[in-house]
Amino acid sequence: MTAANEAKAILERLGVDAAVWSGHLPTRSPIDGSTAGSVLETPHVDAVAARSVEAFHAWKRVPAPRRGELVRLLGEELRASKDDLARVVTLEAGKIVSEGLGEVQEMIDICDFAVGLSRQLYGLTLASERPGHHMRETWQPLGPVLVISAFNFPVAVWAWNACLALVCGDPVIWKPSEKTPLTALATQAIFDRALARFGDAPEGLSQVVIGGREAGEALAADPRIPLVSATGSTRMGKAVAQTVAARLGRSLLELGGNNAMIVTPSADLDMAVRAVAFSAVGTAGQRCTTLRRLLVHESVADALVARLKA
């Protein structure tokens, strides 16, 4: 079965609207370079932001534990569709099966984490110099959150941001990498199942914007979106930071890494070899946590190098 046929079968099974993934913007599988599918670009980005603002006005009034219930349901739906979503990650992002499954498991884990936080949005009670008075700190929802994700973790990055944003009362707009739109559409379909079970969530609570750099730039510049969380290259992060700062917005940037590993004389070298190999070449080296600097004590350097060569 071709990547395109397999992806089509999975998307149909998940309930993705065929009109959305039958467009003119191709996505190719890194496995063999074949076309995994073609999607429609989102035509009206401005309307997406407007719907998100409307959703915010309703969602911020929902009690945080109730908002956490939606995320709990999302975790259940992800468990039920774990194999399907992981397979789309493999087909479109080129990850090996274990890494695709691991990424979806990471989404499930962050759902569990966010559900717990939904009952822990604590504030402070402060003393006042005025007799008979006290001050109280209360956290307020911020507004629509834009999540710009990269191709190397096409679904987990969205989950890290979206689950916490939803619990905090903030709708989510997702601009996935143009290299991995199918995984975003599949995830949104799974989220829609959780929404249907939840019952009374506002329209526009989670939206996917398919497109290239221009779509991301338009959303990053939109003053209706107070927070932009972007994952990708340092060059991309600089562009996002400048755009958002120019309108006095807020940004969370997860960019390139420069990671080191230290091997001491007392290290278990067999364990170190496995750690070095996975950190250096896992996900084909395409991740911010990839090993770039290996610092080894001279007393074990030759033995470690010999094991790595073997």
CSV table of C-alpha atoms in Angstrom, one decimal:
chain,number,residue,atom,x,y,z
A,1,MET,CA,0.0,0.0,0.0
A,2,THR,CA,1.3,3.4,-0.9
A,3,ALA,CA,1.8,6.1,1.7
A,4,ALA,CA,-1.0,8.2,0.2
A,5,ASN,CA,-3.5,5.3,0.2
A,6,GLU,CA,-2.6,4.3,3.8
A,7,ALA,CA,-2.8,7.9,5.0
A,8,LYS,CA,-6.1,8.3,3.2
A,9,ALA,CA,-7.5,5.2,4.9
A,10,ILE,CA,-6.4,6.4,8.4
A,11,LEU,CA,-7.8,9.9,7.9
A,12,GLU,CA,-11.1,8.6,6.7
A,13,ARG,CA,-11.2,6.3,9.8
A,14,LEU,CA,-10.6,9.3,12.1
A,15,GLY,CA,-13.3,11.3,10.4
A,16,VAL,CA,-11.2,14.0,8.7
A,17,ASP,CA,-13.3,15.8,6.1
A,18,ALA,CA,-12.1,14.5,2.6
A,19,ALA,CA,-12.5,18.0,1.2
A,20,VAL,CA,-9.7,19.3,3.5
A,21,TRP,CA,-7.1,16.7,2.6
A,22,SER,CA,-7.9,16.6,-1.1
A,23,GLY,CA,-6.4,20.0,-2.1
A,24,HIS,CA,-3.4,21.2,-4.0
A,25,LEU,CA,-0.7,21.6,-1.3
A,26,PRO,CA,1.3,18.4,-1.3
A,27,THR,CA,3.0,16.7,1.6
A,28,ARG,CA,5.7,14.1,1.0
A,29,SER,CA,6.7,11.1,3.0
A,30,PRO,CA,10.4,11.2,4.0
A,31,ILE,CA,10.4,7.4,3.8
A,32,ASP,CA,10.5,7.2,0.0
A,33,GLY,CA,9.7,10.8,-1.2
A,34,SER,CA,6.2,9.8,-2.4
A,35,THR,CA,3.2,12.1,-2.0
A,36,ALA,CA,1.4,11.2,1.2
A,37,GLY,CA,-1.5,13.6,0.5
A,38,SER,CA,-2.5,17.0,-0.7
A,39,VAL,CA,-4.3,19.5,1.5
A,40,LEU,CA,-6.3,22.7,1.2
A,41,GLU,CA,-4.7,25.9,2.5
A,42,THR,CA,-6.9,27.7,5.0
A,43,PRO,CA,-8.4,30.5,3.0
A,44,HIS,CA,-9.4,33.1,5.7
A,45,VAL,CA,-6.8,33.4,8.5
A,46,ASP,CA,-8.5,36.6,9.8
A,47,ALA,CA,-11.7,34.7,10.3
A,48,VAL,CA,-9.9,32.0,12.3
A,49,ALA,CA,-8.6,34.6,14.7
A,50,ALA,CA,-12.1,36.1,15.0
A,51,ARG,CA,-13.6,32.7,15.9
A,52,SER,CA,-10.9,32.2,18.5
A,53,VAL,CA,-11.7,35.5,20.2
A,54,GLU,CA,-15.4,34.6,20.3
A,55,ALA,CA,-14.5,31.2,21.8
A,56,PHE,CA,-12.4,32.9,24.4
A,57,HIS,CA,-15.2,35.0,25.7
A,58,ALA,CA,-17.2,31.8,26.4
A,59,TRP,CA,-14.4,29.4,27.5
A,60,LYS,CA,-12.9,31.8,30.1
A,61,ARG,CA,-16.2,31.6,32.1
A,62,VAL,CA,-16.0,27.8,32.3
A,63,PRO,CA,-14.6,26.6,35.7
A,64,ALA,CA,-11.0,25.3,35.4
A,65,PRO,CA,-11.8,21.8,36.6
A,66,ARG,CA,-14.6,21.6,34.0
A,67,ARG,CA,-12.1,22.7,31.3
A,68,GLY,CA,-9.8,20.0,32.6
A,69,GLU,CA,-12.6,17.5,31.8
A,70,LEU,CA,-12.2,18.3,28.1
A,71,VAL,CA,-8.5,17.6,28.3
A,72,ARG,CA,-9.2,14.3,30.1
A,73,LEU,CA,-11.6,13.3,27.3
A,74,LEU,CA,-8.9,14.2,24.8
A,75,GLY,CA,-6.5,11.9,26.5
A,76,GLU,CA,-9.0,9.0,26.3
A,77,GLU,CA,-9.5,9.7,22.6
A,78,LEU,CA,-5.8,9.7,22.0
A,79,ARG,CA,-5.5,6.4,23.7
A,80,ALA,CA,-8.2,4.9,21.5
A,81,SER,CA,-6.5,6.3,18.3
A,82,LYS,CA,-2.9,5.9,19.4
A,83,ASP,CA,-1.9,3.5,16.7
A,84,ASP,CA,-3.6,5.4,13.9
A,85,LEU,CA,-2.2,8.8,14.8
A,86,ALA,CA,1.3,7.3,15.3
A,87,ARG,CA,1.1,5.7,11.9
A,88,VAL,CA,0.3,9.1,10.3
A,89,VAL,CA,3.4,10.5,12.2
A,90,THR,CA,5.5,7.8,10.7
A,91,LEU,CA,4.2,8.2,7.2
A,92,GLU,CA,4.4,12.0,7.1
A,93,ALA,CA,7.3,12.8,9.4
A,94,GLY,CA,9.4,9.7,8.7
A,95,LYS,CA,9.7,8.6,12.3
A,96,ILE,CA,10.3,4.9,13.1
A,97,VAL,CA,7.3,3.1,14.6
A,98,SER,CA,8.5,3.2,18.2
A,99,GLU,CA,9.1,7.0,18.0
A,100,GLY,CA,5.8,7.6,16.5
A,101,LEU,CA,4.0,5.7,19.2
A,102,GLY,CA,6.2,7.4,21.8
A,103,GLU,CA,5.2,10.8,20.6
A,104,VAL,CA,1.5,10.1,20.9
A,105,GLN,CA,2.1,8.6,24.3
A,106,GLU,CA,3.7,12.0,25.2
A,107,MET,CA,0.5,13.7,24.2
A,108,ILE,CA,-1.5,11.4,26.5
A,109,ASP,CA,0.9,12.0,29.3
A,110,ILE,CA,0.6,15.8,29.0
A,111,CYS,CA,-3.2,15.4,29.0
A,112,ASP,CA,-2.9,13.7,32.4
A,113,PHE,CA,-0.6,16.4,33.7
A,114,ALA,CA,-2.8,19.2,32.5
A,115,VAL,CA,-5.9,17.6,34.1
A,116,GLY,CA,-4.1,17.6,37.4
A,117,LEU,CA,-3.2,21.3,37.0
A,118,SER,CA,-6.8,22.2,36.3
A,119,ARG,CA,-7.4,21.8,40.1
A,120,GLN,CA,-4.2,23.6,41.1
A,121,LEU,CA,-4.4,27.1,39.6
A,122,TYR,CA,-3.6,28.5,42.9
A,123,GLY,CA,-3.4,32.2,43.8
A,124,LEU,CA,-2.0,33.9,46.9
A,125,THR,CA,-3.7,35.7,49.8
A,126,LEU,CA,-1.6,38.7,50.8
A,127,ALA,CA,-1.5,40.8,54.0
A,128,SER,CA,-2.6,44.4,53.6
A,129,GLU,CA,-1.6,47.5,55.6
A,130,ARG,CA,-5.2,48.5,55.8
A,131,PRO,CA,-7.1,47.0,58.9
A,132,GLY,CA,-9.7,44.5,58.0
A,133,HIS,CA,-8.5,44.1,54.5
A,134,HIS,CA,-6.5,41.5,52.5
A,135,MET,CA,-5.4,41.1,48.9
A,136,ARG,CA,-6.0,38.1,46.8
A,137,GLU,CA,-4.1,37.0,43.7
A,138,THR,CA,-6.3,35.4,41.0
A,139,TRP,CA,-5.0,34.1,37.6
A,140,GLN,CA,-7.1,35.2,34.6
A,141,PRO,CA,-7.2,33.6,31.2
A,142,LEU,CA,-5.1,35.4,28.7
A,143,GLY,CA,-6.8,34.9,25.3
A,144,PRO,CA,-6.2,33.0,22.0
A,145,VAL,CA,-2.9,31.2,21.9
A,146,LEU,CA,-1.1,30.6,18.6
A,147,VAL,CA,1.0,27.4,18.4
A,148,ILE,CA,3.5,27.2,15.6
A,149,SER,CA,5.0,23.7,15.5
A,150,ALA,CA,7.8,22.0,13.6
A,151,PHE,CA,8.0,18.9,11.5
A,152,ASN,CA,10.2,16.9,13.8
A,153,PHE,CA,7.6,16.6,16.6
A,154,PRO,CA,4.4,17.2,14.6
A,155,VAL,CA,1.8,16.4,17.3
A,156,ALA,CA,3.5,16.4,20.7
A,157,VAL,CA,4.5,20.1,20.6
A,158,TRP,CA,0.8,21.0,20.0
A,159,ALA,CA,-0.2,18.9,22.9
A,160,TRP,CA,2.3,20.5,25.3
A,161,ASN,CA,0.8,23.9,24.5
A,162,ALA,CA,-2.8,23.2,23.8
A,163,CYS,CA,-3.6,21.1,26.9
A,164,LEU,CA,-2.2,23.7,29.2
A,165,ALA,CA,-3.8,26.6,27.3
A,166,LEU,CA,-7.2,24.9,27.3
A,167,VAL,CA,-7.1,24.3,31.1
A,168,CYS,CA,-6.1,27.9,31.6
A,169,GLY,CA,-9.1,29.1,29.6
A,170,ASP,CA,-7.4,30.0,26.4
A,171,PRO,CA,-8.5,28.8,22.9
A,172,VAL,CA,-5.8,27.5,20.5
A,173,ILE,CA,-4.9,28.2,16.9
A,174,TRP,CA,-2.5,25.7,15.5
A,175,LYS,CA,-0.2,26.5,12.5
A,176,PRO,CA,1.6,23.2,11.9
A,177,SER,CA,4.6,22.8,9.6
A,178,GLU,CA,3.7,22.7,6.0
A,179,LYS,CA,5.6,19.4,5.9
A,180,THR,CA,3.2,17.7,8.3
A,181,PRO,CA,-0.4,19.0,7.8
A,182,LEU,CA,-1.9,15.5,7.8
A,183,THR,CA,-0.9,14.8,11.4
A,184,ALA,CA,-2.5,18.1,12.4
A,185,LEU,CA,-5.7,17.3,10.7
A,186,ALA,CA,-5.8,13.9,12.2
A,187,THR,CA,-5.2,15.4,15.7
A,188,GLN,CA,-7.9,17.9,15.2
A,189,ALA,CA,-10.3,15.1,14.3
A,190,ILE,CA,-9.4,13.3,17.5
A,191,PHE,CA,-9.9,16.5,19.4
A,192,ASP,CA,-13.3,17.0,17.8
A,193,ARG,CA,-14.4,13.6,19.2
A,194,ALA,CA,-13.5,14.8,22.7
A,195,LEU,CA,-15.5,18.0,22.0
A,196,ALA,CA,-18.5,16.0,21.0
A,197,ARG,CA,-18.4,14.0,24.3
A,198,PHE,CA,-17.8,17.2,26.3
A,199,GLY,CA,-21.0,18.6,25.0
A,200,ASP,CA,-21.0,22.4,25.5
A,201,ALA,CA,-17.7,23.8,24.3
A,202,PRO,CA,-17.8,27.0,22.2
A,203,GLU,CA,-17.1,26.8,18.4
A,204,GLY,CA,-13.5,27.7,17.5
A,205,LEU,CA,-11.9,26.4,20.7
A,206,SER,CA,-9.2,24.6,18.6
A,207,GLN,CA,-8.5,25.4,15.0
A,208,VAL,CA,-5.9,24.3,12.5
A,209,VAL,CA,-4.5,26.7,9.9
A,210,ILE,CA,-2.9,25.0,6.9
A,211,GLY,CA,-0.5,27.1,4.9
A,212,GLY,CA,3.0,28.3,4.5
A,213,ARG,CA,5.1,31.1,6.1
A,214,GLU,CA,2.7,33.8,5.1
A,215,ALA,CA,-0.1,32.3,7.2
A,216,GLY,CA,2.1,32.1,10.3
A,217,GLU,CA,3.3,35.7,9.8
A,218,ALA,CA,-0.2,37.0,9.6
A,219,LEU,CA,-1.3,35.2,12.8
A,220,ALA,CA,1.9,36.2,14.6
A,221,ALA,CA,1.2,39.9,13.8
A,222,ASP,CA,-2.5,39.7,14.8
A,223,PRO,CA,-3.0,41.8,18.0
A,224,ARG,CA,-6.0,39.7,19.0
A,225,ILE,CA,-3.6,36.8,19.8
A,226,PRO,CA,-1.8,37.8,23.0
A,227,LEU,CA,0.6,34.8,23.1
A,228,VAL,CA,2.5,33.0,20.4
A,229,SER,CA,4.3,29.7,21.2
A,230,ALA,CA,6.7,28.8,18.3
A,231,THR,CA,9.0,25.8,17.9
A,232,GLY,CA,11.5,25.6,15.1
A,233,SER,CA,14.7,27.1,13.9
A,234,THR,CA,16.5,30.0,15.5
A,235,ARG,CA,15.9,32.1,12.4
A,236,MET,CA,12.2,31.4,12.6
A,237,GLY,CA,12.3,32.3,16.3
A,238,LYS,CA,14.0,35.6,15.7
A,239,ALA,CA,11.3,36.6,13.1
A,240,VAL,CA,8.5,35.6,15.4
A,241,ALA,CA,10.0,37.4,18.4
A,242,GLN,CA,10.4,40.6,16.4
A,243,THR,CA,6.9,40.5,15.0
A,244,VAL,CA,5.2,39.8,18.3
A,245,ALA,CA,7.3,42.2,20.3
A,246,ALA,CA,6.5,45.0,17.8
A,247,ARG,CA,2.8,44.8,19.0
A,248,LEU,CA,3.8,44.2,22.7
A,249,GLY,CA,2.6,40.6,22.6
A,250,ARG,CA,4.2,37.7,24.4
A,251,SER,CA,6.1,34.8,22.9
A,252,LEU,CA,7.4,31.4,24.0
A,253,LEU,CA,10.2,30.2,21.8
A,254,GLU,CA,11.6,26.7,21.7
A,255,LEU,CA,14.5,26.8,19.2
A,256,GLY,CA,17.7,25.0,18.4
A,257,GLY,CA,19.7,23.3,21.2
A,258,ASN,CA,23.4,22.7,21.9
A,259,ASN,CA,23.4,19.7,24.1
A,260,ALA,CA,26.3,18.0,25.9
A,261,MET,CA,26.9,14.6,27.5
A,262,ILE,CA,29.6,14.0,30.1
A,263,VAL,CA,31.0,10.6,30.6
A,264,THR,CA,32.9,10.2,34.0
A,265,PRO,CA,35.4,7.6,35.0
A,266,SER,CA,32.7,5.8,37.1
A,267,ALA,CA,30.2,5.7,34.2
A,268,ASP,CA,28.6,2.4,33.0
A,269,LEU,CA,30.1,2.5,29.5
A,270,ASP,CA,27.5,0.1,28.0
A,271,MET,CA,24.7,2.4,29.1
A,272,ALA,CA,26.7,5.4,27.9
A,273,VAL,CA,27.0,3.9,24.4
A,274,ARG,CA,23.3,3.4,24.2
A,275,ALA,CA,22.6,6.9,25.4
A,276,VAL,CA,25.1,8.5,23.1
A,277,ALA,CA,23.8,6.6,20.0
A,278,PHE,CA,20.2,7.4,20.7
A,279,SER,CA,20.8,11.0,21.6
A,280,ALA,CA,23.0,11.6,18.5
A,281,VAL,CA,21.1,9.8,15.8
A,282,GLY,CA,17.5,9.3,17.2
A,283,THR,CA,14.9,11.0,15.0
A,284,ALA,CA,17.7,11.2,12.4
A,285,GLY,CA,19.3,13.9,14.6
A,286,GLN,CA,16.4,16.2,13.8
A,287,ARG,CA,15.5,17.5,17.2
A,288,CYS,CA,16.5,20.2,19.7
A,289,THR,CA,17.8,17.6,22.2
A,290,THR,CA,20.2,16.0,19.8
A,291,LEU,CA,23.7,15.4,21.2
A,292,ARG,CA,26.2,17.9,19.8
A,293,ARG,CA,29.1,17.7,22.4
A,294,LEU,CA,30.5,14.6,24.0
A,295,LEU,CA,32.8,15.2,26.9
A,296,VAL,CA,34.7,12.1,28.0
A,297,HIS,CA,37.2,11.7,30.8
A,298,GLU,CA,40.6,10.6,29.4
A,299,SER,CA,40.7,7.5,31.5
A,300,VAL,CA,37.7,6.0,29.7
A,301,ALA,CA,37.9,7.7,26.3
A,302,ASP,CA,39.6,4.9,24.4
A,303,ALA,CA,37.2,2.3,25.8
A,304,LEU,CA,34.1,4.4,25.0
A,305,VAL,CA,35.3,5.1,21.4
A,306,ALA,CA,36.0,1.4,20.9
A,307,ARG,CA,32.4,0.5,22.0
A,308,LEU,CA,31.0,3.2,19.8
A,309,LYS,CA,32.9,1.9,16.8
A,310,ALA,CA,31.7,-1.6,17.5
